Amino acid sequence: SLGFGYALLGTVAVRLGERLETRGLVGLAVLATVAAIGYTRLLAGAVAYPLPLLFGFATALFLPIGYAFERGRTPTAILAVVALVPSSVIAFVYPMTAVSVWSIAFVFLLFIPWITVVGLFGYPLVLVGRYLAGNRE
């Protein structure tokens, strides 16, 4: 389902990219995330959709991040959203309990792979965003 959203995002961004600004690309990221969620619900049911929602949204936001940086702007709000999404994952997966050594270790075990995988999947979208911004000039 994430591949479906990824392909949709890349295809639409390249076709409409010249007409979209940073806000439009954020909207496109939301649209691709919603499409991935729908695809996941269709195939796997209601239990599996939070992962594409959070992981897909954080990854899709790399497209407007790359676009904004190429245009010489710093997308502070978008970067803040991407930074806060792992906290949402922890809230979904690991409900609040008393803080202990094990809970802190679990948080680190969840954050490190999350950051790595989102960065690896988001990097090609940063390149597409930079490409779109570079073609406008």
PDB file of C-alpha atoms in Angstrom:
ATOM      1  CA  SER A   1       0.000   0.000   0.000  1.00  0.00           C
ATOM      2  CA  LEU A   2       2.887   2.358   0.638  1.00  0.00           C
ATOM      3  CA  GLY A   3       4.210   1.581  -2.824  1.00  0.00           C
ATOM      4  CA  PHE A   4       0.794   2.492  -4.234  1.00  0.00           C
ATOM      5  CA  GLY A   5       0.862   5.853  -2.446  1.00  0.00           C
ATOM      6  CA  TYR A   6       4.503   6.391  -3.405  1.00  0.00           C
ATOM      7  CA  ALA A   7       3.774   5.756  -7.099  1.00  0.00           C
ATOM      8  CA  LEU A   8       0.702   7.992  -7.003  1.00  0.00           C
ATOM      9  CA  LEU A   9       2.668  10.782  -5.369  1.00  0.00           C
ATOM     10  CA  GLY A  10       5.518  10.624  -7.864  1.00  0.00           C
ATOM     11  CA  THR A  11       3.277  10.400 -10.918  1.00  0.00           C
ATOM     12  CA  VAL A  12       0.964  13.246  -9.968  1.00  0.00           C
ATOM     13  CA  ALA A  13       3.812  15.438  -8.717  1.00  0.00           C
ATOM     14  CA  VAL A  14       5.692  15.165 -11.997  1.00  0.00           C
ATOM     15  CA  ARG A  15       2.559  15.816 -14.084  1.00  0.00           C
ATOM     16  CA  LEU A  16       1.216  18.716 -12.003  1.00  0.00           C
ATOM     17  CA  GLY A  17       4.475  19.828 -10.426  1.00  0.00           C
ATOM     18  CA  GLU A  18       4.822  23.040 -12.369  1.00  0.00           C
ATOM     19  CA  ARG A  19       1.407  24.192 -11.120  1.00  0.00           C
ATOM     20  CA  LEU A  20       1.978  23.300  -7.476  1.00  0.00           C
ATOM     21  CA  GLU A  21       3.749  25.267  -4.765  1.00  0.00           C
ATOM     22  CA  THR A  22       4.780  23.952  -1.341  1.00  0.00           C
ATOM     23  CA  ARG A  23       1.212  23.993   0.000  1.00  0.00           C
ATOM     24  CA  GLY A  24      -0.057  22.111  -3.035  1.00  0.00           C
ATOM     25  CA  LEU A  25       2.638  19.489  -2.572  1.00  0.00           C
ATOM     26  CA  VAL A  26       1.630  19.099   1.089  1.00  0.00           C
ATOM     27  CA  GLY A  27      -1.956  18.560  -0.102  1.00  0.00           C
ATOM     28  CA  LEU A  28      -0.691  16.020  -2.610  1.00  0.00           C
ATOM     29  CA  ALA A  29       1.185  14.248   0.210  1.00  0.00           C
ATOM     30  CA  VAL A  30      -2.055  14.091   2.215  1.00  0.00           C
ATOM     31  CA  LEU A  31      -3.912  12.747  -0.840  1.00  0.00           C
ATOM     32  CA  ALA A  32      -1.307  10.022  -1.413  1.00  0.00           C
ATOM     33  CA  THR A  33      -1.459   9.088   2.273  1.00  0.00           C
ATOM     34  CA  VAL A  34      -5.248   8.833   2.205  1.00  0.00           C
ATOM     35  CA  ALA A  35      -5.028   6.674  -0.931  1.00  0.00           C
ATOM     36  CA  ALA A  36      -2.512   4.363   0.792  1.00  0.00           C
ATOM     37  CA  ILE A  37      -4.797   4.138   3.835  1.00  0.00           C
ATOM     38  CA  GLY A  38      -7.779   3.236   1.653  1.00  0.00           C
ATOM     39  CA  TYR A  39      -5.746   0.627  -0.175  1.00  0.00           C
ATOM     40  CA  THR A  40      -4.577  -0.871   3.137  1.00  0.00           C
ATOM     41  CA  ARG A  41      -8.099  -0.969   4.575  1.00  0.00           C
ATOM     42  CA  LEU A  42      -9.284  -2.675   1.415  1.00  0.00           C
ATOM     43  CA  LEU A  43      -6.600  -5.373   1.581  1.00  0.00           C
ATOM     44  CA  ALA A  44      -5.926  -5.839   5.301  1.00  0.00           C
ATOM     45  CA  GLY A  45      -8.860  -4.378   7.195  1.00  0.00           C
ATOM     46  CA  ALA A  46      -9.172  -1.708   9.836  1.00  0.00           C
ATOM     47  CA  VAL A  47      -6.364  -2.939  12.088  1.00  0.00           C
ATOM     48  CA  ALA A  48      -3.491  -2.209   9.696  1.00  0.00           C
ATOM     49  CA  TYR A  49      -4.210   1.330   8.514  1.00  0.00           C
ATOM     50  CA  PRO A  50      -2.425   3.372  11.256  1.00  0.00           C
ATOM     51  CA  LEU A  51       1.010   2.338   9.973  1.00  0.00           C
ATOM     52  CA  PRO A  52       0.508   3.681   6.417  1.00  0.00           C
ATOM     53  CA  LEU A  53      -1.173   6.735   7.910  1.00  0.00           C
ATOM     54  CA  LEU A  54       1.797   7.693  10.033  1.00  0.00           C
ATOM     55  CA  PHE A  55       4.707   6.224   8.095  1.00  0.00           C
ATOM     56  CA  GLY A  56       3.277   7.215   4.715  1.00  0.00           C
ATOM     57  CA  PHE A  57       2.494  10.760   5.796  1.00  0.00           C
ATOM     58  CA  ALA A  58       5.962  11.323   7.273  1.00  0.00           C
ATOM     59  CA  THR A  59       7.580   9.952   4.131  1.00  0.00           C
ATOM     60  CA  ALA A  60       5.314  11.832   1.705  1.00  0.00           C
ATOM     61  CA  LEU A  61       6.150  15.137   3.374  1.00  0.00           C
ATOM     62  CA  PHE A  62       9.702  14.814   2.101  1.00  0.00           C
ATOM     63  CA  LEU A  63       8.436  15.937  -1.334  1.00  0.00           C
ATOM     64  CA  PRO A  64       7.473  19.478  -0.209  1.00  0.00           C
ATOM     65  CA  ILE A  65      10.543  19.583   2.044  1.00  0.00           C
ATOM     66  CA  GLY A  66      12.856  19.034  -0.933  1.00  0.00           C
ATOM     67  CA  TYR A  67      10.874  21.537  -3.000  1.00  0.00           C
ATOM     68  CA  ALA A  68      11.047  24.233  -0.317  1.00  0.00           C
ATOM     69  CA  PHE A  69      14.766  23.782   0.317  1.00  0.00           C
ATOM     70  CA  GLU A  70      15.517  23.997  -3.405  1.00  0.00           C
ATOM     71  CA  ARG A  71      13.554  27.271  -3.571  1.00  0.00           C
ATOM     72  CA  GLY A  72      15.719  28.647  -0.728  1.00  0.00           C
ATOM     73  CA  ARG A  73      13.099  28.385   2.043  1.00  0.00           C
ATOM     74  CA  THR A  74      13.141  26.412   5.264  1.00  0.00           C
ATOM     75  CA  PRO A  75       9.864  24.494   5.768  1.00  0.00           C
ATOM     76  CA  THR A  76       9.879  24.702   9.564  1.00  0.00           C
ATOM     77  CA  ALA A  77       6.254  23.621  10.055  1.00  0.00           C
ATOM     78  CA  ILE A  78       6.628  20.599   7.771  1.00  0.00           C
ATOM     79  CA  LEU A  79       9.869  19.568   9.472  1.00  0.00           C
ATOM     80  CA  ALA A  80       8.121  19.840  12.854  1.00  0.00           C
ATOM     81  CA  VAL A  81       5.300  17.580  11.664  1.00  0.00           C
ATOM     82  CA  VAL A  82       7.777  14.977  10.403  1.00  0.00           C
ATOM     83  CA  ALA A  83       9.629  15.161  13.722  1.00  0.00           C
ATOM     84  CA  LEU A  84       6.425  14.682  15.753  1.00  0.00           C
ATOM     85  CA  VAL A  85       5.009  11.755  13.770  1.00  0.00           C
ATOM     86  CA  PRO A  86       7.167   9.122  15.539  1.00  0.00           C
ATOM     87  CA  SER A  87       5.632  10.257  18.826  1.00  0.00           C
ATOM     88  CA  SER A  88       2.236   9.452  17.355  1.00  0.00           C
ATOM     89  CA  VAL A  89       3.471   5.991  16.421  1.00  0.00           C
ATOM     90  CA  ILE A  90       4.615   5.410  19.976  1.00  0.00           C
ATOM     91  CA  ALA A  91       1.239   6.593  21.274  1.00  0.00           C
ATOM     92  CA  PHE A  92      -0.542   4.100  18.985  1.00  0.00           C
ATOM     93  CA  VAL A  93       1.793   1.176  19.564  1.00  0.00           C
ATOM     94  CA  TYR A  94       2.881   1.657  23.160  1.00  0.00           C
ATOM     95  CA  PRO A  95       0.309   3.330  25.428  1.00  0.00           C
ATOM     96  CA  MET A  96       1.471   5.535  28.273  1.00  0.00           C
ATOM     97  CA  THR A  97       2.810   3.665  31.266  1.00  0.00           C
ATOM     98  CA  ALA A  98       5.192   4.475  34.069  1.00  0.00           C
ATOM     99  CA  VAL A  99       8.621   5.477  32.806  1.00  0.00           C
ATOM    100  CA  SER A 100      11.184   2.764  33.334  1.00  0.00           C
ATOM    101  CA  VAL A 101      14.447   1.681  31.800  1.00  0.00           C
ATOM    102  CA  TRP A 102      12.583  -0.796  29.592  1.00  0.00           C
ATOM    103  CA  SER A 103      10.141   1.811  28.283  1.00  0.00           C
ATOM    104  CA  ILE A 104      12.989   4.188  27.431  1.00  0.00           C
ATOM    105  CA  ALA A 105      14.857   1.356  25.676  1.00  0.00           C
ATOM    106  CA  PHE A 106      11.695   0.464  23.764  1.00  0.00           C
ATOM    107  CA  VAL A 107      11.261   4.064  22.635  1.00  0.00           C
ATOM    108  CA  PHE A 108      14.830   4.152  21.320  1.00  0.00           C
ATOM    109  CA  LEU A 109      14.354   0.808  19.571  1.00  0.00           C
ATOM    110  CA  LEU A 110      11.269   2.251  17.882  1.00  0.00           C
ATOM    111  CA  PHE A 111      12.718   5.670  17.018  1.00  0.00           C
ATOM    112  CA  ILE A 112      16.044   4.605  15.482  1.00  0.00           C
ATOM    113  CA  PRO A 113      14.604   2.254  12.838  1.00  0.00           C
ATOM    114  CA  TRP A 114      11.732   4.683  12.222  1.00  0.00           C
ATOM    115  CA  ILE A 115      14.082   7.580  11.489  1.00  0.00           C
ATOM    116  CA  THR A 116      16.296   5.411   9.302  1.00  0.00           C
ATOM    117  CA  VAL A 117      13.476   3.941   7.211  1.00  0.00           C
ATOM    118  CA  VAL A 118      11.587   7.228   6.798  1.00  0.00           C
ATOM    119  CA  GLY A 119      14.831   8.874   5.696  1.00  0.00           C
ATOM    120  CA  LEU A 120      15.606   6.109   3.198  1.00  0.00           C
ATOM    121  CA  PHE A 121      12.103   6.137   1.719  1.00  0.00           C
ATOM    122  CA  GLY A 122      11.845   9.925   1.826  1.00  0.00           C
ATOM    123  CA  TYR A 123      15.150  10.669   0.105  1.00  0.00           C
ATOM    124  CA  PRO A 124      13.888   9.916  -3.420  1.00  0.00           C
ATOM    125  CA  LEU A 125      10.938  12.229  -2.736  1.00  0.00           C
ATOM    126  CA  VAL A 126      13.334  14.993  -1.702  1.00  0.00           C
ATOM    127  CA  LEU A 127      15.048  14.544  -5.060  1.00  0.00           C
ATOM    128  CA  VAL A 128      11.702  14.752  -6.892  1.00  0.00           C
ATOM    129  CA  GLY A 129      10.844  17.914  -4.944  1.00  0.00           C
ATOM    130  CA  ARG A 130      14.189  19.469  -5.816  1.00  0.00           C
ATOM    131  CA  TYR A 131      13.701  18.461  -9.442  1.00  0.00           C
ATOM    132  CA  LEU A 132      10.287  20.123  -9.528  1.00  0.00           C
ATOM    133  CA  ALA A 133      11.650  23.333  -8.001  1.00  0.00           C
ATOM    134  CA  GLY A 134      14.615  23.315 -10.380  1.00  0.00           C
ATOM    135  CA  ASN A 135      12.368  22.969 -13.436  1.00  0.00           C
ATOM    136  CA  ARG A 136      10.386  26.061 -12.463  1.00  0.00           C
ATOM    137  CA  GLU A 137      13.342  28.363 -12.869  1.00  0.00           C
TER     138      GLU A 137
END
